[in-house]
Short mmCIF file of C-alpha atoms in Angstrom, two decimals:
data_model
loop_
_atom_site.label_atom_id
_atom_site.label_comp_id
_atom_site.label_asym_id
_atom_site.label_seq_id
_atom_site.Cartn_x
_atom_site.Cartn_y
_atom_site.Cartn_z
CA MET A 32 0.00 0.00 0.00
CA GLU A 33 1.37 3.40 -0.96
CA ASN A 34 1.19 5.96 1.80
CA LYS A 35 0.20 8.73 -0.58
CA LYS A 36 -3.13 6.92 -1.10
CA PHE A 37 -4.04 6.97 2.59
CA ILE A 38 -6.68 9.69 2.27
CA CYS A 39 -10.06 9.44 3.96
CA ASN A 40 -13.09 11.35 2.74
CA LEU A 41 -14.31 11.77 6.31
CA LEU A 42 -11.70 14.45 7.02
CA TRP A 43 -13.37 16.57 4.33
CA ASN A 44 -17.09 15.77 4.53
CA HIS A 45 -17.84 14.49 8.03
CA ILE A 46 -18.35 15.49 11.64
CA SER A 47 -18.67 13.07 14.56
CA VAL A 48 -20.14 14.66 17.70
CA HIS A 49 -19.92 12.82 21.02
CA PRO A 50 -22.43 13.12 23.90
CA HIS A 51 -20.19 15.57 25.78
CA GLY A 52 -19.83 17.84 22.75
CA HIS A 53 -16.28 16.85 21.80
CA CYS A 54 -15.79 15.99 18.13
CA SER A 55 -13.54 13.29 16.69
CA VAL A 56 -12.27 12.68 13.18
CA CYS A 57 -14.57 9.66 13.08
CA CYS A 58 -16.16 7.04 15.35
CA GLU A 59 -13.38 4.46 14.86
CA ALA A 60 -10.39 6.72 15.37
CA ASN A 61 -7.32 5.89 17.44
CA TRP A 62 -8.46 7.27 20.81
CA GLY A 63 -4.89 7.46 22.05
CA ALA A 64 -3.79 10.01 19.44
CA ASP A 65 -3.65 13.69 20.33
CA GLU A 66 -5.17 14.71 16.98
CA THR A 67 -8.22 12.43 17.24
CA PHE A 68 -10.39 15.12 18.86
CA ALA A 69 -10.82 18.67 17.63
CA LYS A 70 -8.32 20.92 19.44
CA THR A 71 -6.90 24.36 18.76
CA ASP A 72 -3.93 25.82 20.60
CA GLY A 73 -3.89 22.59 22.57
CA LYS A 74 -7.39 23.15 23.97
CA MET A 75 -10.29 20.77 23.48
CA LEU A 76 -13.13 22.31 21.46
CA ASN A 77 -16.86 21.77 21.89
CA ILE A 78 -19.46 21.67 19.13
CA GLU A 79 -21.10 24.69 20.79
CA GLN A 80 -18.20 26.70 19.36
CA GLY A 81 -19.43 26.01 15.85
CA VAL A 82 -18.88 23.64 12.94
CA GLU A 83 -16.32 25.92 11.29
CA LYS A 84 -14.02 25.88 14.35
CA ILE A 85 -14.29 22.12 14.65
CA ILE A 86 -13.61 21.31 11.01
CA ASN A 87 -10.72 23.77 10.85
CA SER A 88 -9.31 23.05 14.29
CA ASP A 89 -5.56 22.70 14.54
CA SER A 90 -5.81 18.95 15.01
CA PHE A 91 -8.11 18.30 12.04
CA LYS A 92 -6.00 20.55 9.79
CA LYS A 93 -2.92 18.60 10.83
CA VAL A 94 -4.50 15.26 9.96
CA ARG A 95 -5.60 16.50 6.52
CA LYS A 96 -2.11 17.84 5.79
CA GLN A 97 -0.57 14.53 6.83
CA MET A 98 -2.88 12.63 4.48
CA VAL A 99 -2.19 14.94 1.55
CA ASN A 100 1.56 14.66 2.23
CA GLY A 101 1.45 10.87 2.13
CA GLU A 102 1.79 10.31 5.88
CA ILE A 103 -0.23 7.96 8.08
CA PRO A 104 -1.88 10.10 10.80
CA LYS A 105 -1.72 8.63 14.28
CA ALA A 106 -5.43 9.43 14.63
CA CYS A 107 -6.11 6.99 11.80
CA LEU A 108 -4.05 4.01 12.93
CA THR A 109 -7.19 1.96 13.57
CA CYS A 110 -7.96 1.84 9.86
CA TYR A 111 -4.31 1.57 8.87
CA ASN A 112 -3.87 -1.52 11.03
CA VAL A 113 -7.03 -3.11 9.64
CA GLU A 114 -5.75 -2.56 6.11
CA GLN A 115 -2.30 -3.91 6.98
CA ASN A 116 -4.05 -7.15 7.97
CA GLY A 117 -5.67 -7.30 4.53
CA ASP A 118 -9.15 -6.34 5.72
CA ILE A 119 -11.51 -3.57 4.60
CA SER A 120 -11.37 -0.56 6.91
CA LYS A 121 -13.89 2.19 7.56
CA ARG A 122 -11.59 4.50 5.59
CA ILE A 123 -11.90 2.32 2.50
CA LYS A 124 -15.67 1.99 2.87
CA GLU A 125 -16.16 5.74 3.30
CA SER A 126 -13.81 6.74 0.47
CA ARG A 127 -15.10 4.67 -2.43
CA THR A 128 -16.70 7.72 -4.03
CA PRO A 129 -14.03 10.25 -5.05
CA ILE A 130 -14.43 13.79 -3.68
CA ASP A 131 -12.37 16.96 -3.80
CA THR A 132 -9.68 16.50 -1.15
CA SER A 133 -7.77 19.69 -1.81
CA ILE A 134 -6.76 21.86 1.15
CA ASN A 135 -5.54 25.36 1.80
CA GLU A 136 -1.89 25.78 2.74
CA ASP A 137 -2.69 25.50 6.45
CA GLY A 138 -4.88 22.42 5.98
CA SER A 139 -8.18 24.27 6.26
CA ILE A 140 -11.20 23.71 4.02
CA LYS A 141 -14.64 25.19 3.46
CA PRO A 142 -16.98 22.94 5.48
CA ASN A 143 -19.62 21.12 3.44
CA LEU A 144 -20.79 18.18 5.52
CA THR A 145 -22.39 15.32 3.65
CA ASN A 146 -21.94 12.76 6.44
CA VAL A 147 -22.98 13.70 9.99
CA GLU A 148 -22.89 11.60 13.15
CA LEU A 149 -24.68 12.96 16.22
CA ARG A 150 -24.75 11.33 19.64
CA LEU A 151 -27.40 13.51 21.22
CA GLY A 152 -26.04 13.87 24.73
CA ASN A 153 -26.25 11.34 27.51
CA TYR A 154 -29.92 11.55 28.49
CA CYS A 155 -31.07 7.94 28.57
CA ASN A 156 -33.63 5.87 30.44
CA PHE A 157 -31.39 2.75 30.50
CA LYS A 158 -28.22 1.85 32.35
CA CYS A 159 -26.91 -0.98 30.20
CA ARG A 160 -24.13 -3.14 31.60
CA SER A 161 -21.80 -2.24 28.71
CA CYS A 162 -22.54 1.49 28.95
CA ASN A 163 -21.35 4.24 31.31
CA ALA A 164 -22.28 7.58 32.88
CA GLU A 165 -20.62 9.42 30.02
CA SER A 166 -23.34 8.12 27.69
CA SER A 167 -26.28 7.56 30.05
CA THR A 168 -27.70 9.77 32.79
CA SER A 169 -29.27 6.68 34.35
CA TRP A 170 -25.76 5.34 35.03
CA ILE A 171 -24.57 8.35 37.05
CA THR A 172 -25.77 7.29 40.52
CA ASP A 173 -24.26 3.81 40.13
CA TYR A 174 -21.06 5.33 38.78
CA TYR A 175 -20.43 7.30 41.97
CA LYS A 176 -21.11 4.20 44.08
CA LEU A 177 -18.63 2.12 42.08
CA LYS A 178 -15.90 4.41 40.79
CA ASP A 179 -13.53 3.88 43.73
CA ILE A 180 -14.19 0.13 43.95
CA VAL A 181 -13.84 -1.27 40.43
CA PRO A 182 -12.46 -0.12 37.06
CA LEU A 183 -15.20 1.50 35.00
CA PRO A 184 -15.06 2.33 31.27
CA SER A 185 -15.15 6.10 31.77
CA SER A 186 -14.10 8.67 34.36
CA TYR A 187 -17.32 10.64 34.27
CA ASP A 188 -16.55 12.88 37.25
CA VAL A 189 -13.29 13.95 35.61
CA LEU A 190 -14.77 14.28 32.13
CA LYS A 191 -17.76 16.42 33.09
CA ASN A 192 -15.46 19.02 34.63
CA SER A 193 -12.80 18.87 31.92
CA GLU A 194 -11.98 21.41 29.26
CA GLY A 195 -14.48 21.65 26.43
CA THR A 196 -17.07 19.37 28.01
CA SER A 197 -20.72 20.37 27.83
CA TYR A 198 -23.84 18.27 27.56
CA ASP A 199 -26.04 21.33 26.95
CA TRP A 200 -25.46 21.60 23.20
CA THR A 201 -28.35 19.24 22.41
CA ASP A 202 -30.85 21.81 23.71
CA LYS A 203 -29.55 24.80 21.78
CA ALA A 204 -31.20 25.95 18.57
CA GLU A 205 -28.00 27.78 17.65
CA PHE A 206 -26.17 24.47 17.27
CA TYR A 207 -28.79 23.03 14.94
CA ASP A 208 -28.94 26.24 12.90
CA ASP A 209 -25.17 26.18 12.46
CA LEU A 210 -25.13 22.49 11.54
CA VAL A 211 -27.83 22.88 8.89
CA LYS A 212 -25.98 25.86 7.41
CA HIS A 213 -23.05 23.55 6.68
CA THR A 214 -25.06 20.59 5.26
CA PRO A 215 -26.57 21.76 1.93
CA ASP A 216 -25.41 18.54 0.23
CA LEU A 217 -26.24 16.21 3.10
CA ASN A 218 -26.21 12.53 2.19
CA LEU A 219 -26.32 10.76 5.57
CA ILE A 220 -27.07 11.78 9.15
CA GLN A 221 -26.74 9.17 11.90
CA VAL A 222 -28.47 9.93 15.19
CA SER A 223 -27.99 8.12 18.48
CA GLY A 224 -27.61 9.03 22.14
CA GLY A 225 -28.32 8.57 24.96
CA GLU A 226 -31.76 7.91 23.63
CA PRO A 227 -32.36 10.26 20.71
CA PHE A 228 -36.16 10.11 20.74
CA LEU A 229 -36.10 11.43 24.30
CA VAL A 230 -34.32 14.63 23.19
CA PRO A 231 -37.23 16.88 22.13
CA LYS A 232 -35.05 19.65 20.70
CA HIS A 233 -33.79 17.42 17.94
CA ASN A 234 -37.23 17.84 16.34
CA TYR A 235 -36.04 21.36 15.57
CA LEU A 236 -33.18 19.87 13.53
CA ILE A 237 -35.58 17.67 11.56
CA GLU A 238 -37.83 20.64 10.83
CA LYS A 239 -34.89 22.74 9.69
CA MET A 240 -33.57 20.07 7.35
CA VAL A 241 -37.00 19.49 5.87
CA GLY A 242 -37.65 23.23 5.56
CA GLU A 243 -34.34 23.90 3.82
CA GLY A 244 -34.98 21.07 1.37
CA TYR A 245 -31.92 19.11 2.51
CA ALA A 246 -33.88 16.10 3.76
CA LYS A 247 -35.25 15.00 0.40
CA ASN A 248 -31.86 13.75 -0.81
CA ALA A 249 -30.59 12.38 2.51
CA THR A 250 -30.77 9.22 4.58
CA ILE A 251 -31.40 9.61 8.28
CA SER A 252 -30.48 6.74 10.55
CA TYR A 253 -31.36 6.16 14.22
CA ILE A 254 -30.31 3.75 16.93
CA THR A 255 -33.00 3.56 19.60
CA ASN A 256 -33.92 1.52 22.66
CA ALA A 257 -37.65 1.70 21.75
CA ASN A 258 -38.71 2.21 25.37
CA TYR A 259 -41.10 5.14 25.38
CA ASN A 260 -44.68 6.04 24.62
CA PHE A 261 -44.72 5.33 20.90
CA ASP A 262 -47.54 7.76 20.22
CA SER A 263 -45.45 10.58 21.70
CA ILE A 264 -42.78 10.20 19.00
CA LYS A 265 -45.18 9.82 16.07
CA PRO A 266 -45.04 13.55 15.17
CA THR A 267 -41.28 13.15 14.73
CA LEU A 268 -41.71 9.95 12.73
CA GLU A 269 -44.18 11.70 10.42
CA LYS A 270 -41.60 14.43 9.72
CA LEU A 271 -39.02 11.77 8.91
CA LYS A 272 -41.09 10.71 5.91
CA SER A 273 -39.67 13.78 4.12
CA PHE A 274 -36.22 12.18 4.05
CA ASN A 275 -35.14 10.12 1.07
CA ASN A 276 -34.54 7.10 3.29
CA VAL A 277 -35.10 6.36 6.96
CA THR A 278 -33.36 3.55 8.81
CA ILE A 279 -34.13 2.72 12.42
CA SER A 280 -32.22 0.11 14.36
CA VAL A 281 -33.71 -1.09 17.63
CA SER A 282 -31.16 -2.16 20.24
CA ILE A 283 -31.95 -5.59 21.69
CA ASP A 284 -29.21 -7.73 23.20
CA ASP A 285 -30.94 -10.93 24.33
CA VAL A 286 -34.41 -12.25 25.16
CA LYS A 287 -36.69 -11.58 28.12
CA ASP A 288 -35.01 -11.52 31.56
CA ARG A 289 -31.52 -11.71 30.10
CA ASN A 290 -32.16 -8.66 27.95
CA THR A 291 -33.56 -6.79 30.96
CA PHE A 292 -30.44 -7.66 32.95
CA ILE A 293 -28.04 -6.45 30.25
CA ARG A 294 -30.18 -3.44 29.29
CA SER A 295 -31.08 -2.46 32.84
CA LEU A 296 -34.38 -0.55 33.32
CA SER A 297 -35.68 -1.80 29.98
CA ASN A 298 -39.15 -3.28 29.58
CA TRP A 299 -39.09 -6.41 27.40
CA GLU A 300 -42.75 -6.31 26.43
CA LEU A 301 -42.60 -2.61 25.57
CA THR A 302 -39.47 -3.18 23.47
CA ILE A 303 -41.13 -5.85 21.36
CA THR A 304 -44.42 -3.96 21.14
CA ASN A 305 -42.72 -0.83 19.85
CA LEU A 306 -40.51 -2.82 17.50
CA LYS A 307 -43.68 -4.23 15.95
CA ARG A 308 -45.21 -0.75 15.71
CA PHE A 309 -42.17 0.50 13.81
CA LEU A 310 -42.51 -2.45 11.45
CA ASN A 311 -46.28 -2.26 10.97
CA GLU A 312 -46.92 1.49 10.94
CA TYR A 313 -43.98 2.89 8.97
CA ASP A 314 -42.33 2.08 5.67
CA PHE A 315 -38.84 2.52 7.08
CA TYR A 316 -35.86 0.17 6.96
CA ILE A 317 -35.98 -1.50 10.38
CA SER A 318 -33.11 -3.53 11.78
CA VAL A 319 -32.13 -4.85 15.19
CA THR A 320 -28.69 -4.18 16.66
CA GLN A 321 -27.44 -6.78 19.11
CA THR A 322 -24.49 -5.77 21.27
CA VAL A 323 -22.34 -8.89 21.59
CA ASN A 324 -20.76 -9.14 25.04
CA ALA A 325 -19.61 -11.58 27.68
CA PHE A 326 -23.11 -11.90 29.11
CA ASN A 327 -24.99 -12.91 25.98
CA PHE A 328 -22.29 -14.66 23.92
CA LEU A 329 -23.28 -18.14 25.07
CA TYR A 330 -26.91 -17.37 24.17
CA ILE A 331 -26.19 -15.34 21.06
CA GLU A 332 -28.43 -17.22 18.60
CA GLU A 333 -31.54 -17.05 20.78
CA LEU A 334 -32.50 -13.50 19.81
CA ALA A 335 -32.51 -14.38 16.11
CA GLN A 336 -34.53 -17.50 16.84
CA PHE A 337 -37.03 -15.49 18.90
CA LEU A 338 -37.50 -12.92 16.12
CA ILE A 339 -37.97 -15.73 13.59
CA ALA A 340 -40.60 -17.38 15.80
CA GLU A 341 -42.43 -14.04 16.05
CA GLY A 342 -42.56 -13.85 12.25
CA LEU A 343 -40.44 -10.70 12.20
CA TYR A 344 -37.12 -11.90 10.79
CA LYS A 345 -35.71 -14.34 8.26
CA LEU A 346 -32.11 -15.43 8.01
CA ASP A 347 -32.02 -14.65 4.28
CA GLY A 348 -32.89 -10.99 4.91
CA THR A 349 -36.38 -11.10 3.37
CA GLY A 350 -38.26 -10.62 6.65
CA LYS A 351 -39.81 -7.45 8.05
CA ILE A 352 -36.57 -6.85 9.97
CA TYR A 353 -34.08 -6.61 7.16
CA ARG A 354 -30.94 -7.19 9.23
CA LEU A 355 -29.78 -8.37 12.64
CA ILE A 356 -26.55 -6.44 13.20
CA PRO A 357 -23.78 -7.42 15.64
CA ASN A 358 -22.15 -4.62 17.65
CA HIS A 359 -19.13 -5.94 19.52
CA VAL A 360 -18.07 -4.68 22.94
CA PHE A 361 -14.33 -4.00 22.76
CA SER A 362 -14.28 -1.52 25.62
CA PRO A 363 -14.39 -2.30 28.45
CA ALA A 364 -12.24 -5.31 27.57
CA TYR A 365 -13.65 -7.20 30.55
CA GLN A 366 -17.00 -7.43 28.77
CA ASN A 367 -15.57 -8.63 25.47
CA ALA A 368 -16.47 -12.27 24.82
CA ASN A 369 -12.83 -13.12 24.16
CA LEU A 370 -12.50 -13.48 27.93
CA PHE A 371 -13.84 -17.03 27.42
CA PRO A 372 -11.29 -19.76 26.59
CA ILE A 373 -10.89 -20.34 22.88
CA GLU A 374 -12.37 -23.85 23.10
CA VAL A 375 -15.57 -22.45 24.65
CA ARG A 376 -15.90 -19.82 21.93
CA ARG A 377 -15.20 -22.26 19.12
CA LYS A 378 -17.69 -24.79 20.45
CA LYS A 379 -20.36 -22.09 20.65
CA ILE A 380 -19.72 -20.74 17.17
CA ASP A 381 -19.70 -24.24 15.66
CA GLU A 382 -23.05 -24.98 17.35
CA ILE A 383 -24.91 -21.97 15.94
CA LYS A 384 -24.10 -22.26 12.24
CA GLY A 385 -27.44 -22.14 10.42
CA LYS A 386 -29.21 -20.60 13.41
CA ILE A 387 -28.08 -17.08 12.56
CA SER A 388 -27.51 -15.44 9.20
CA ASP A 389 -24.35 -16.26 7.27
CA GLU A 390 -23.36 -12.60 7.54
CA TYR A 391 -23.71 -12.65 11.32
CA TYR A 392 -21.98 -16.03 11.62
CA ASN A 393 -19.00 -14.89 9.57
CA ASP A 394 -18.73 -11.74 11.66
CA LEU A 395 -18.70 -13.71 14.92
CA TYR A 396 -16.20 -16.14 13.46
CA SER A 397 -13.80 -13.36 12.47
CA VAL A 398 -13.90 -11.72 15.91
CA TYR A 399 -13.98 -14.69 18.29
CA TYR A 400 -13.03 -18.01 16.68
CA ASN A 401 -9.26 -17.61 16.60
CA ALA A 402 -8.68 -14.70 18.97
CA LYS A 403 -6.51 -15.23 22.02
CA GLU A 404 -8.13 -15.36 25.43
CA ASN A 405 -7.91 -11.78 26.71
CA GLY A 406 -7.25 -12.54 30.40
CA GLU A 407 -10.08 -10.32 31.62
CA MET A 408 -12.26 -12.94 33.33
CA ASN A 409 -11.27 -12.01 36.89
CA THR A 410 -12.00 -8.34 36.24
CA PHE A 411 -15.32 -9.27 34.66
CA LEU A 412 -16.32 -11.30 37.71
CA LYS A 413 -15.22 -8.57 40.12
CA VAL A 414 -16.96 -5.69 38.33
CA THR A 415 -20.10 -7.68 37.59
CA SER A 416 -20.40 -8.85 41.21
CA GLU A 417 -20.09 -5.30 42.52
CA VAL A 418 -22.71 -3.99 40.07
CA ASP A 419 -24.94 -6.91 41.07
CA LYS A 420 -24.70 -5.85 44.71
CA ILE A 421 -25.89 -2.28 44.19
CA ARG A 422 -28.61 -3.36 41.76
CA SER A 423 -29.75 -6.40 43.77
CA GLU A 424 -29.22 -8.67 40.76
CA SER A 425 -27.36 -11.92 40.11
CA PHE A 426 -25.68 -12.58 36.78
CA LEU A 427 -25.03 -16.22 37.74
CA GLN A 428 -28.76 -16.84 38.20
CA THR A 429 -29.64 -14.97 35.00
CA PHE A 430 -26.92 -16.57 32.87
CA PRO A 431 -26.56 -20.17 34.08
CA LYS A 432 -24.39 -21.15 31.11
CA ILE A 433 -21.67 -18.86 32.46
CA LYS A 434 -22.12 -20.44 35.89
CA ASP A 435 -21.76 -23.91 34.35
CA ILE A 436 -18.46 -22.96 32.73
CA LEU A 437 -17.14 -21.54 35.97
CA ASN A 438 -18.23 -24.66 37.89
CA LYS A 439 -16.48 -26.91 35.37
CA LYS A 440 -13.30 -24.94 36.05
CA ILE A 441 -12.76 -24.46 32.33
CA ILE A 442 -11.80 -20.92 33.28
#
């Protein structure tokens, strides 16, 4: 691979806004690199300061200049490493359509965002086991009970008081006005949270995009937990019909009590009821995203089988739900399923061939079949036990297959 070809369209046409208002070059960047987040004069910027300042921040200008000069930016090592292994990276996927990647001498450009990713703050009515206070308000109380006892995936108390952090941007019309001003050629906007449908102000964004005529050529995509009064979001859903395409992915990790354990505070019946309402009342592309983690790995095929039994999904993709999408937990590492011994993972993956789609099977195979055991089991047990205590839950009762493995001393 020639270095001079390592150019990614996202540095020219994209903005990725995190719940706390910080902006990264993309959602799969190298989080350890100084240039990954928008900074100027060494100071972290917030989206409240405007799209122009983010796109032409010192750090983003530096990354663009490195790409144009044939260098591999440290912020982009995630994709570089994927490509070095012969696989298809996000950079390759996002750069298949050529665009103008010229820059000014200092690396600046005129912002024209065609690809927007918004995580609308951290207001959420769930406290999922794989989540954190940084991304869910419902996690905050538990965070303060646990932060000095076990390692947690974010330092919320430090972050919320750090430079450039603000969760207020989601409620400000000025942000949405500024964003729309820089998206006349919008192609894709991805919206998540928190829980995006519980952020009323984002309706203002939808109205602006429809009013400016930008929606008619764009796809809008949501990830939602589907736990709310469905009728209360129907006015928003009606406005979404003005977009060229609408995709909605409902997050479900397991079935019944196991799903409620993983996605704490969720209501299983409400989740399925609202999933069916999405499918039956709107002509949108509806998928289900399943977060694959240490809790549900040994049960991973049961969600697909449940959806098939309900008449909602077919393995060949011709059902009402067009895809079941795996979303792997890599951080925290102690919830990644590679904490199980390789023989346990291989046995499970061999057992489920034909019970999940070929696409899903191949994805699981690539991530778990040959990976080394990550050594995180003791941390998993410690953290999970402490969370169980404050929530009056028991993962060993809810997930007996994990208990069986522990009892057999395979681990």
